[in-house]
Amino acid sequence: MIPADISICPECERELRDPSDRRFRYFFITCTNCGPRFTIIESTPYDRENTTMRFFPPCRGCLGEYRDPLDRRFHAQTVACPECGPSVRLVDSDGRPLRSDKPIEEAGKLVSEGSIVAVKGNGGYHLAASTLMDEPLERLRSAKERRRKPFAIMARSLEAAKGFAEVSKPEERLLLSPAHPILLLRKGLNYHLSDLIAPGLDTVGVMLPYTGLHLLLFDEVDDPAFVMTSANKPSEPIIKEDDVAIRALRGVVDYLLIHDRLIAHRCDDSVVKLVQGQASYIRRSRGYAPKPIMVGIGSTDNPTLGLGAELNVTSCILADGKAFLSQHIGDVETLETVRFLEEATRHLLDLVRCKPERVACDLHPRFNTSRLAEKLSEEFSIPLYRVQHHHAHAAKLLAEHRLDEMVCIVCDGFGYGLDGKAWGGEVLYSNGPEFERLAHLEEHPLIGGDLAALYPLRMAAAVLYDVPGFQEWLHERAGSFPHGEPEATLILKEAERGRGVPTSSCGRILDAVAALLDVAHERTYEGEPALKLEAAANQGRYVLNLEPVIEGERLLTKPLMESIYESLRGERARDLAYSAHIYLARGLALQAVQEAERLQVRHIGFTGGVAYNRWITREISQILKGHGYELLLQKEAPCGDGGISLGQAYVASQL
Ligand code: ZN
Ligand code: ZN
Ligand code: FE
């Protein structure tokens, strides 16, 4: 079994701080209990010569520890010390070395003073910047072409994190867990970091130092935290090679902190959020991959490979009741990410020693992942199964709970439906291999296709175009469109004609409400309007005089939008934002209960990217409780598309 990377353990941290220890202040201090694993393993079995540590023959001292059954480093493949192990150096943006006997501490000081420093970690490069100054963050945003997408930060300690964020007991446990994920924490009342870190959101992504190098970075500064965002060119995977880093980051960073240990496999930081008191994995990568998720036995007699959809892709190998998910690959829209997906998948097959007998992909005809599935299907001469997007979502929930059947609410941004329409607010029945669409949100046209997701006012227009006064309302906001007035006019005309692929997407309705409340008129990163709406709903109350309107299999969303539109003047934005969530949650929960009772199905679940939303999940859970059902949520698999490869493989393995 191939282990995941493990954050520095307390004993190693103590030695790092002990002047009498021979690894005092040594950045690559590790032991049998901690250190990189997955990111350094080139092939199996997990022995030093099969890792990128093979370039560092251990000295006598290290070898002694390695051979001593009583030593903490007995058979530790990563054992190393300042004498024999990797070394670290600080270079300028041209790769010229800076003279310093404390390169790590020096890098920390530079960051604290306003420089941007690329920091080589275990699974890839980070870009480090101050969390207190705006100037470096502005530079970082323009260089990374990230206008508003939140940056993750690394707090120097748990205490420091509590100085700007709310940390509950379970959150504390997650922050300190061996994986040390990025955890989305609520900004505290005492939040004093730059507003450029997570603009418009009430959460901030925080992780704690997980290597000796990270700990030393804070040694000679007072900063509570540094921005630590993965270094990559837009729409490319995280950088892992030194020469690539120097070339690609010229003009972005002022300095680079480099070490001479190669990264065998890149691995981004994991991202977790606490929802309904449970860890919910937004990105399951460093610290978790490739640890298997246990699923129902008997369902997986045929080793099956799933390749994901398009966004937040992972691949998955399902065999012997275990689902091995790859590390986070990202949005597979470019050649580089397709290549990364293929490499990571082949490596995973290698690690698991598995020859797949089936391969599964999304139903969408033009996804790159579907093309890769076709290629692998030919190469291995194995059958290819195309699994409907929301069916796969529901299946991954069934798999994790090892159930035979379920009524499942699946809400996300977009998935290709059986009818060619864009689904995304669905109530499904599934028994694993099969599914049935029982109910869904009212459909509205995606005016301008993908533009409807980028400019959520388009979605609002698609719903409200014929409501008195709305046309003037939209024209007042025409400045939010790239082409201004003429674009607004055209959108309204298209809306009247009902032009555009119909969508039942829940994400798009949340976007439309965000636009209506002037919370977000443009999406610069995935989920932005809906995330801002979730933040805006904080401390809101339900103020609409409206019960969910259900017509046949449809939960109507036009009455919701109309009701909010009519209340714009009288009610507070936070109450309207909250009410939108509650309306959708109540409606979907009622539809699910109704169907579960009709079909005599005992279990109801909720998944899809919208299931990260705390208001919707909480409300659905409460309604179900009132009807005698317990809401089932994902355990370890991501609710979003990061887990969809598991669902695809689960379906295909049973067909
Ligand atoms: Zn250790
Ligand atoms: Zn040594
Ligand atoms: Fe999805």
XYZ file of C-alpha atoms and ligand atoms in Angstrom:
658
model
C 0.000 0.000 0.000
C 1.400 3.399 -0.990
C 1.160 5.920 1.813
C 0.147 9.553 1.461
C 2.409 12.427 2.498
C 2.322 13.089 6.240
C 2.910 16.424 7.939
C 5.866 16.837 10.288
C 5.294 14.951 13.546
C 5.674 16.467 17.054
C 8.886 14.529 17.744
C 10.554 15.781 14.587
C 9.380 19.297 15.399
C 10.971 19.003 18.841
C 14.279 17.866 17.304
C 14.100 20.684 14.775
C 14.095 23.100 17.730
C 16.714 21.300 19.834
C 20.208 22.856 19.485
C 21.791 19.622 20.675
C 20.094 17.502 18.013
C 22.020 16.789 14.841
C 18.986 17.791 12.807
C 18.620 21.119 14.630
C 17.041 23.525 12.109
C 17.313 20.955 9.320
C 14.474 21.624 6.875
C 14.128 18.053 5.654
C 13.729 16.397 9.015
C 11.433 13.345 8.801
C 10.959 9.967 10.439
C 8.970 6.761 10.073
C 5.910 8.686 11.209
C 6.164 11.701 8.947
C 7.449 13.201 5.733
C 6.724 12.976 2.027
C 5.671 9.614 0.609
C 3.415 9.684 -2.434
C 5.216 12.724 -3.883
C 8.653 11.047 -3.865
C 7.762 7.502 -4.908
C 8.725 6.691 -8.483
C 7.896 2.997 -8.415
C 7.000 0.210 -6.019
C 7.877 -1.237 -3.581
C 8.339 1.791 -1.344
C 12.109 1.591 -0.800
C 14.609 4.417 -0.884
C 16.018 3.363 -4.272
C 12.549 3.699 -5.769
C 12.146 7.257 -4.522
C 13.764 10.563 -5.387
C 15.761 10.140 -2.157
C 18.004 7.680 -4.013
C 20.278 10.597 -4.957
C 21.146 11.076 -1.284
C 23.010 8.048 0.062
C 22.610 8.095 3.836
C 25.649 8.934 5.966
C 26.812 6.566 8.716
C 24.729 8.304 11.341
C 21.555 8.060 9.283
C 22.276 4.487 8.239
C 22.702 3.557 11.892
C 19.274 4.917 12.706
C 17.791 3.231 9.653
C 19.086 -0.153 10.838
C 18.282 0.209 14.513
C 14.950 -1.463 15.367
C 14.754 0.674 18.489
C 15.165 3.938 16.620
C 12.263 6.094 15.459
C 13.906 6.139 12.032
C 14.156 2.362 11.728
C 13.456 1.687 8.043
C 12.493 5.302 7.433
C 13.059 5.615 3.672
C 13.355 9.390 3.886
C 15.977 9.456 6.666
C 18.453 12.263 6.049
C 20.459 14.913 7.850
C 22.384 18.093 7.011
C 25.435 15.961 6.209
C 23.866 13.629 3.657
C 20.404 14.907 2.815
C 18.869 17.509 0.529
C 19.964 21.105 0.869
C 18.149 24.319 0.261
C 19.164 27.572 -1.383
C 17.720 30.976 -2.094
C 18.026 32.359 -5.615
C 16.856 35.517 -7.331
C 14.364 35.502 -10.166
C 17.128 34.724 -12.678
C 18.255 31.709 -10.697
C 21.377 33.422 -9.319
C 22.141 32.247 -5.781
C 21.990 34.671 -2.863
C 24.621 34.252 -0.187
C 22.958 33.342 3.060
C 23.638 30.805 5.800
C 19.954 30.838 6.695
C 18.215 30.791 3.312
C 14.829 29.703 4.692
C 14.670 32.305 7.449
C 15.942 34.866 4.943
C 13.121 33.926 2.546
C 10.620 34.383 5.388
C 11.963 37.857 6.059
C 11.737 38.757 2.383
C 8.100 37.634 2.281
C 7.359 39.590 5.426
C 8.894 42.689 3.860
C 6.717 42.454 0.748
C 8.552 40.190 -1.690
C 6.915 37.315 -3.511
C 8.938 34.153 -3.031
C 8.396 30.816 -4.771
C 8.825 28.087 -2.186
C 9.503 24.522 -3.247
C 7.535 22.134 -1.088
C 6.965 18.394 -1.113
C 4.504 18.203 -3.972
C 5.114 21.382 -5.917
C 5.931 25.042 -5.737
C 3.969 27.578 -3.684
C 4.007 31.308 -4.102
C 4.443 32.942 -0.713
C 3.450 36.513 0.036
C 2.545 38.720 2.964
C -0.995 38.511 4.343
C -0.767 42.002 5.811
C 0.260 44.080 2.797
C -1.886 44.751 -0.245
C 0.873 45.552 -2.710
C 2.398 42.066 -3.109
C -1.084 40.555 -3.283
C -2.064 42.933 -6.057
C 1.072 41.924 -7.933
C 0.329 38.268 -7.318
C -3.247 38.640 -8.564
C -2.245 40.305 -11.797
C 0.596 37.843 -12.395
C -1.564 34.773 -11.737
C -4.499 36.245 -13.670
C -6.593 35.678 -10.581
C -8.692 38.726 -10.019
C -10.663 37.598 -7.010
C -10.188 33.866 -6.456
C -9.278 33.382 -2.795
C -5.684 32.601 -1.850
C -4.936 29.923 0.705
C -2.810 31.002 3.620
C -0.470 29.209 5.994
C -0.757 30.357 9.593
C 2.419 30.184 11.640
C 0.569 28.259 14.384
C -2.872 27.270 15.592
C -2.811 30.173 18.048
C -2.033 32.566 15.223
C -4.959 31.190 13.188
C -7.280 31.860 16.108
C -6.153 35.469 15.952
C -8.044 36.045 12.702
C -10.443 33.117 12.240
C -13.000 31.161 14.224
C -11.697 27.685 14.994
C -14.035 25.140 16.560
C -12.775 21.987 18.268
C -13.420 19.695 15.298
C -11.790 22.259 13.017
C -8.783 22.348 15.311
C -8.510 18.565 15.025
C -8.650 18.765 11.230
C -5.996 21.487 11.052
C -3.676 19.385 13.202
C -4.510 16.034 11.555
C -1.660 14.232 9.745
C -2.818 15.552 6.371
C -2.747 19.218 7.472
C -5.291 20.251 4.829
C -6.356 23.751 3.935
C -9.475 24.275 6.007
C -12.091 26.880 5.124
C -12.558 28.791 8.374
C -14.972 31.599 9.117
C -13.175 34.922 9.310
C -13.223 36.048 12.929
C -14.473 39.380 14.236
C -10.792 40.094 14.801
C -9.920 39.423 11.146
C -7.153 41.852 10.298
C -5.461 40.316 7.260
C -5.589 41.936 3.818
C -9.019 42.000 2.167
C -7.311 40.895 -1.026
C -6.877 37.349 0.308
C -10.518 36.240 0.073
C -12.480 39.230 -1.205
C -16.236 39.143 -0.618
C -16.154 35.841 1.276
C -16.719 35.205 4.962
C -14.271 32.307 4.992
C -10.544 32.038 4.528
C -8.581 28.900 3.609
C -6.021 28.198 6.317
C -3.430 25.464 6.750
C -0.655 24.973 9.261
C 3.039 24.447 8.439
C 3.482 20.817 7.425
C 7.240 20.523 6.874
C 10.332 21.646 8.701
C 10.903 24.145 5.930
C 7.521 25.773 6.528
C 8.176 26.060 10.257
C 11.565 27.716 9.717
C 10.032 30.193 7.276
C 8.292 31.938 10.179
C 11.233 31.870 12.587
C 12.494 35.392 12.177
C 9.250 37.235 11.433
C 6.126 38.140 13.402
C 3.618 37.632 10.597
C 0.577 35.604 11.693
C 0.414 33.924 8.282
C 1.703 33.947 4.721
C -0.262 33.527 1.542
C 0.717 30.110 0.157
C -0.904 29.611 -3.189
C 0.113 26.900 -5.614
C 2.479 28.105 -8.303
C 1.202 27.365 -11.738
C 0.600 29.118 -14.996
C -3.118 29.763 -15.583
C -4.901 26.505 -16.427
C -1.738 24.444 -16.003
C -0.823 22.030 -13.230
C 1.254 23.033 -10.226
C 4.970 23.480 -11.051
C 7.333 20.811 -9.744
C 10.615 21.278 -11.659
C 13.191 23.892 -10.663
C 14.110 25.029 -14.175
C 10.437 25.292 -15.113
C 9.827 27.335 -11.968
C 12.616 29.781 -12.741
C 11.472 30.184 -16.346
C 7.730 30.326 -15.713
C 7.864 32.545 -12.665
C 10.188 35.221 -14.021
C 8.356 38.506 -13.631
C 6.054 36.967 -11.038
C 8.379 36.244 -8.127
C 11.270 38.169 -6.642
C 13.052 35.110 -5.256
C 12.844 31.338 -5.209
C 13.562 29.040 -2.290
C 14.731 25.830 -3.919
C 15.886 22.480 -2.624
C 17.647 19.769 -4.564
C 15.258 16.866 -3.954
C 13.223 16.044 -7.025
C 9.451 15.856 -6.850
C 8.355 12.575 -8.395
C 4.656 13.391 -8.421
C 3.016 16.736 -7.976
C 0.313 17.004 -5.381
C -1.711 20.093 -4.524
C -2.833 20.936 -1.023
C -6.150 19.431 0.018
C -9.113 21.685 0.812
C -11.685 20.784 3.446
C -14.723 22.539 4.896
C -16.738 21.551 7.923
C -20.393 21.079 6.868
C -23.013 19.834 9.349
C -20.199 19.053 11.754
C -18.500 16.735 9.248
C -15.342 17.167 7.185
C -16.406 17.764 3.611
C -13.635 17.367 1.035
C -13.561 20.062 -1.606
C -10.199 18.844 -2.856
C -8.825 15.541 -1.663
C -5.165 15.519 -2.566
C -2.005 15.979 -0.461
C -2.168 13.944 2.723
C -4.994 11.743 1.409
C -4.069 10.560 -2.092
C -3.722 7.702 -2.880
C -5.253 6.317 0.320
C -8.273 4.252 -0.764
C -11.868 4.996 0.132
C -13.687 1.837 1.200
C -16.816 1.086 -0.796
C -19.306 -1.743 -0.957
C -17.757 -5.139 -1.538
C -19.121 -7.422 -4.212
C -19.871 -4.364 -6.282
C -16.364 -4.152 -7.599
C -15.448 -7.523 -9.029
C -14.306 -5.868 -12.232
C -11.388 -3.470 -11.727
C -12.700 -0.261 -13.244
C -11.123 3.048 -14.084
C -13.071 6.323 -13.915
C -11.667 9.470 -15.499
C -13.894 12.260 -14.202
C -15.685 15.066 -15.973
C -14.000 18.339 -16.876
C -13.504 20.477 -13.763
C -11.618 19.524 -10.593
C -10.763 16.214 -12.165
C -9.357 13.185 -10.383
C -9.187 9.662 -11.744
C -10.244 6.623 -9.785
C -9.382 2.950 -9.782
C -12.020 0.806 -8.184
C -10.953 -2.716 -7.261
C -11.628 -5.161 -4.432
C -14.000 -2.848 -2.621
C -11.481 -0.018 -2.583
C -11.581 3.211 -4.525
C -8.150 4.710 -5.189
C -8.556 8.328 -6.141
C -5.678 10.154 -7.766
C -4.407 13.461 -6.483
C -6.178 16.615 -7.677
C -5.503 17.128 -11.386
C -7.465 20.322 -11.973
C -9.591 21.514 -14.851
C -8.740 19.296 -17.785
C -9.123 21.901 -20.494
C -5.556 22.152 -21.781
C -2.978 19.784 -23.225
C -0.846 20.068 -20.080
C -3.640 18.987 -17.766
C -4.664 16.120 -20.064
C -1.061 14.928 -19.955
C -0.972 15.272 -16.176
C -4.196 13.258 -15.867
C -2.813 10.516 -18.079
C 0.512 10.349 -16.201
C -1.143 10.381 -12.809
C -3.582 7.671 -13.875
C -0.880 5.388 -15.271
C 1.180 5.923 -12.130
C -1.827 5.060 -9.988
C -2.463 1.867 -11.996
C 1.177 1.036 -11.392
C 1.014 1.674 -7.663
C -2.159 -0.345 -7.267
C -0.801 -3.031 -9.630
C -4.050 -3.114 -11.442
C -5.045 -3.790 -15.000
C -8.460 -2.247 -15.499
C -11.147 -4.345 -17.123
C -13.507 -1.446 -17.732
C -13.179 2.277 -18.173
C -15.790 4.954 -17.512
C -16.207 8.602 -18.436
C -18.844 11.328 -18.584
C -21.713 11.331 -21.054
C -20.565 14.689 -22.405
C -19.325 14.079 -25.934
C -16.578 16.704 -25.974
C -14.775 16.397 -22.666
C -11.032 15.738 -22.886
C -11.487 13.103 -20.211
C -13.890 11.221 -22.496
C -11.266 11.242 -25.245
C -8.646 9.869 -22.875
C -11.128 7.173 -21.863
C -11.568 6.224 -25.521
C -7.817 6.002 -25.939
C -7.348 3.806 -22.862
C -10.309 1.660 -23.826
C -8.563 0.880 -27.107
C -5.127 0.448 -25.589
C -6.295 -2.042 -22.955
C -9.037 -3.517 -25.190
C -11.626 -2.967 -22.504
C -15.213 -1.720 -22.756
C -15.981 1.961 -22.285
C -19.022 3.129 -20.329
C -20.401 6.653 -20.498
C -22.089 7.566 -17.250
C -24.526 10.434 -16.876
C -23.011 13.128 -14.668
C -25.560 13.230 -11.852
C -25.979 9.490 -11.895
C -22.241 9.301 -11.167
C -22.636 11.841 -8.355
C -25.424 9.775 -6.775
C -23.465 6.551 -7.258
C -20.469 7.847 -5.325
C -22.756 8.578 -2.407
C -24.284 5.091 -2.627
C -20.808 3.596 -2.817
C -19.529 5.376 0.266
C -22.573 4.395 2.300
C -22.609 0.860 0.850
C -26.332 1.052 0.164
C -28.383 -0.740 -2.460
C -30.598 2.187 -3.308
C -31.233 5.792 -2.479
C -33.201 8.859 -3.413
C -30.504 11.416 -4.029
C -30.613 15.175 -4.371
C -27.796 16.153 -6.718
C -27.141 19.850 -7.166
C -24.229 21.411 -9.007
C -23.404 23.833 -11.779
C -23.665 21.739 -14.859
C -23.863 18.190 -16.110
C -24.839 16.834 -19.485
C -28.309 15.341 -19.251
C -29.790 12.324 -21.033
C -31.918 14.748 -23.045
C -28.915 16.877 -24.034
C -29.996 19.632 -21.673
C -27.862 21.047 -18.863
C -28.924 19.328 -15.648
C -27.885 20.458 -12.193
C -30.802 20.564 -9.736
C -31.885 16.930 -9.671
C -33.703 14.449 -7.500
C -32.720 10.977 -8.659
C -33.369 7.405 -7.730
C -30.373 5.143 -8.099
C -29.553 1.570 -7.222
C -25.984 1.865 -8.510
C -25.967 0.643 -12.093
C -29.249 2.350 -12.971
C -30.906 5.622 -12.195
C -34.126 7.469 -12.800
C -34.678 11.214 -12.881
C -37.568 11.777 -10.481
C -37.716 15.527 -10.120
C -35.717 18.633 -10.871
C -35.662 22.407 -10.762
C -37.604 24.419 -13.317
C -35.620 24.935 -16.496
C -34.445 28.298 -17.785
C -32.405 28.961 -20.901
C -28.651 29.532 -20.697
C -28.598 32.729 -22.723
C -25.317 32.812 -24.606
C -24.279 29.335 -23.422
C -21.135 29.542 -21.281
C -21.563 33.323 -20.982
C -24.597 32.673 -18.781
C -22.277 31.227 -16.150
C -19.722 34.022 -16.490
C -22.294 36.821 -16.255
C -25.031 35.725 -13.834
C -27.179 38.746 -14.733
C -27.883 36.761 -17.899
C -29.446 34.031 -15.760
C -31.499 36.603 -13.865
C -32.697 37.970 -17.208
C -33.607 34.512 -18.464
C -36.007 34.149 -15.530
C -37.311 37.679 -15.012
C -37.319 39.265 -18.493
C -41.129 39.631 -18.526
C -41.542 40.966 -14.998
C -42.636 44.628 -14.986
C -39.744 46.984 -14.400
C -37.066 44.307 -14.772
C -35.892 45.495 -18.176
C -35.055 48.945 -16.756
C -33.450 47.277 -13.752
C -31.181 45.267 -16.047
C -30.304 48.272 -18.173
C -29.185 50.109 -15.058
C -26.633 47.328 -14.670
C -25.590 47.129 -18.321
C -22.143 48.379 -17.304
C -21.504 44.912 -15.897
C -21.550 43.420 -19.401
C -18.457 43.673 -21.608
C -20.548 45.292 -24.362
C -22.817 47.367 -22.174
C -26.267 48.552 -23.328
C -26.433 46.697 -26.657
C -25.602 43.460 -24.866
C -28.349 44.021 -22.287
C -30.838 44.675 -25.086
C -29.788 41.545 -26.932
C -29.995 39.419 -23.785
C -33.580 40.543 -23.155
C -34.504 39.806 -26.758
C -33.034 36.300 -26.526
C -34.822 35.767 -23.220
C -38.165 36.645 -24.817
C -37.516 34.112 -27.564
C -36.393 31.570 -24.959
C -33.119 31.057 -26.785
C -30.439 28.948 -25.107
C -29.938 25.417 -23.815
C -32.460 24.856 -20.994
C -30.875 24.240 -17.626
C -32.201 22.966 -14.317
C -28.932 23.912 -12.614
C -29.134 24.833 -8.959
C -25.783 26.604 -9.181
C -27.091 28.873 -11.915
C -30.143 29.831 -9.825
C -27.905 30.705 -6.879
C -25.797 32.741 -9.330
C -28.920 34.503 -10.589
C -29.938 35.431 -7.051
C -26.410 36.699 -6.384
C -26.731 38.906 -9.450
C -30.173 40.105 -8.423
C -28.867 41.136 -5.014
C -25.873 42.867 -6.632
C -23.620 40.483 -4.705
C -21.837 39.344 -7.894
C -22.294 40.366 -11.510
C -19.346 38.501 -12.889
C -17.781 35.137 -12.230
C -13.985 35.265 -12.238
C -13.559 31.798 -10.710
C -15.685 28.687 -10.431
C -18.551 29.154 -8.000
C -17.819 32.811 -7.233
C -21.391 34.211 -7.308
C -22.838 31.312 -5.324
C -20.014 31.438 -2.765
C -20.566 35.156 -2.296
C -24.284 34.539 -1.893
C -23.543 31.980 0.809
C -21.358 34.553 2.569
C -24.014 37.262 2.147
C -26.631 35.032 3.789
C -24.771 34.968 7.092
C -27.132 35.793 9.968
C -30.060 36.092 7.578
C -33.687 35.071 8.238
C -36.394 33.690 5.998
C -38.480 36.689 4.975
C -40.330 35.555 1.852
C -44.053 35.008 2.001
C -43.662 31.958 -0.185
C -43.785 28.196 0.134
C -41.936 26.031 -2.405
C -44.050 25.812 -5.561
C -43.932 22.270 -6.920
C -45.619 21.502 -10.230
C -45.451 17.856 -11.193
C -41.800 16.877 -11.158
C -40.620 20.492 -11.208
C -39.700 22.782 -8.345
C -40.427 26.231 -9.744
C -37.718 28.832 -9.355
C -39.397 31.714 -11.136
C -41.697 32.467 -8.166
C -38.593 32.583 -5.963
C -36.800 35.003 -8.265
C -39.930 37.167 -8.612
C -40.463 37.258 -4.906
C -36.874 38.334 -4.287
C -37.081 40.912 -7.044
C -40.213 42.408 -5.502
C -38.586 42.506 -2.066
C -35.382 44.211 -3.201
C -36.439 47.545 -1.788
C -38.085 46.401 1.403
C -35.843 43.665 2.727
C -32.212 43.372 3.720
C -29.890 41.647 1.258
C -28.723 39.133 3.861
C -32.303 38.007 4.541
C -33.058 37.646 0.850
C -29.811 35.763 0.268
C -30.658 33.420 3.114
C -34.245 33.013 1.919
C -33.133 31.911 -1.541
C -31.107 29.085 -0.020
C -33.975 28.043 2.209
C -36.550 28.036 -0.576
C -34.403 25.753 -2.733
C -33.516 23.490 0.176
C -37.117 23.116 1.325
C -38.397 22.471 -2.165
C -35.757 19.867 -2.957
C -36.164 18.179 0.411
C -39.937 17.969 -0.029
C -39.553 16.522 -3.512
C -37.082 13.947 -2.208
C -39.306 12.949 0.730
C -42.324 12.644 -1.536
C -40.444 10.374 -3.942
C -38.843 8.312 -1.186
C -42.275 7.675 0.323
C -43.807 6.826 -3.022
C -40.996 4.396 -3.907
C -40.611 3.149 -0.349
C -36.908 3.967 -0.334
C -35.464 4.386 3.121
C -32.433 6.532 2.392
C -32.134 10.086 1.130
C -28.818 11.692 0.282
C -27.464 14.991 -0.950
C -24.366 15.524 -3.065
C -22.942 17.656 -5.895
C -20.981 20.880 -5.474
C -23.958 22.677 -3.891
C -23.749 20.243 -0.977
C -20.771 22.274 0.313
C -23.246 25.065 0.995
C -23.887 25.179 4.728
C -27.343 26.798 4.597
C -28.810 24.449 2.017
C -27.354 21.341 3.619
C -28.524 22.345 7.075
C -32.064 23.096 5.921
C -32.415 19.878 3.905
C -31.163 17.947 6.899
C -33.726 19.579 9.198
C -36.642 18.987 6.855
C -35.681 15.352 6.427
C -35.414 14.917 10.167
C -38.968 16.222 10.486
C -40.074 13.445 8.124
C -38.096 10.727 9.871
C -35.134 10.552 7.482
C -31.488 11.077 8.212
C -29.681 13.013 5.501
C -26.733 11.099 4.024
C -23.742 13.152 2.916
C -20.406 12.204 1.380
C -17.816 10.953 3.821
C -14.393 11.062 2.199
C -15.196 11.495 -1.465
C -15.655 15.093 -2.590
C -19.280 16.179 -3.138
C -18.180 18.070 -6.215
C -16.690 16.808 -9.448
C -13.472 15.896 -7.632
C -15.212 12.671 -6.640
C -17.139 11.945 -9.786
C -14.557 9.475 -11.143
C -15.462 7.233 -8.203
C -19.141 7.334 -9.103
C -18.417 6.622 -12.754
C -16.267 3.636 -11.881
C -18.871 2.389 -9.399
C -21.622 2.470 -12.013
C -19.507 0.915 -14.753
C -18.243 -1.868 -12.494
C -21.814 -3.072 -11.947
C -23.185 -2.819 -15.441
Zn 8.635 12.669 12.331
Zn 22.764 11.717 7.344
Fe -21.007 17.922 -10.962
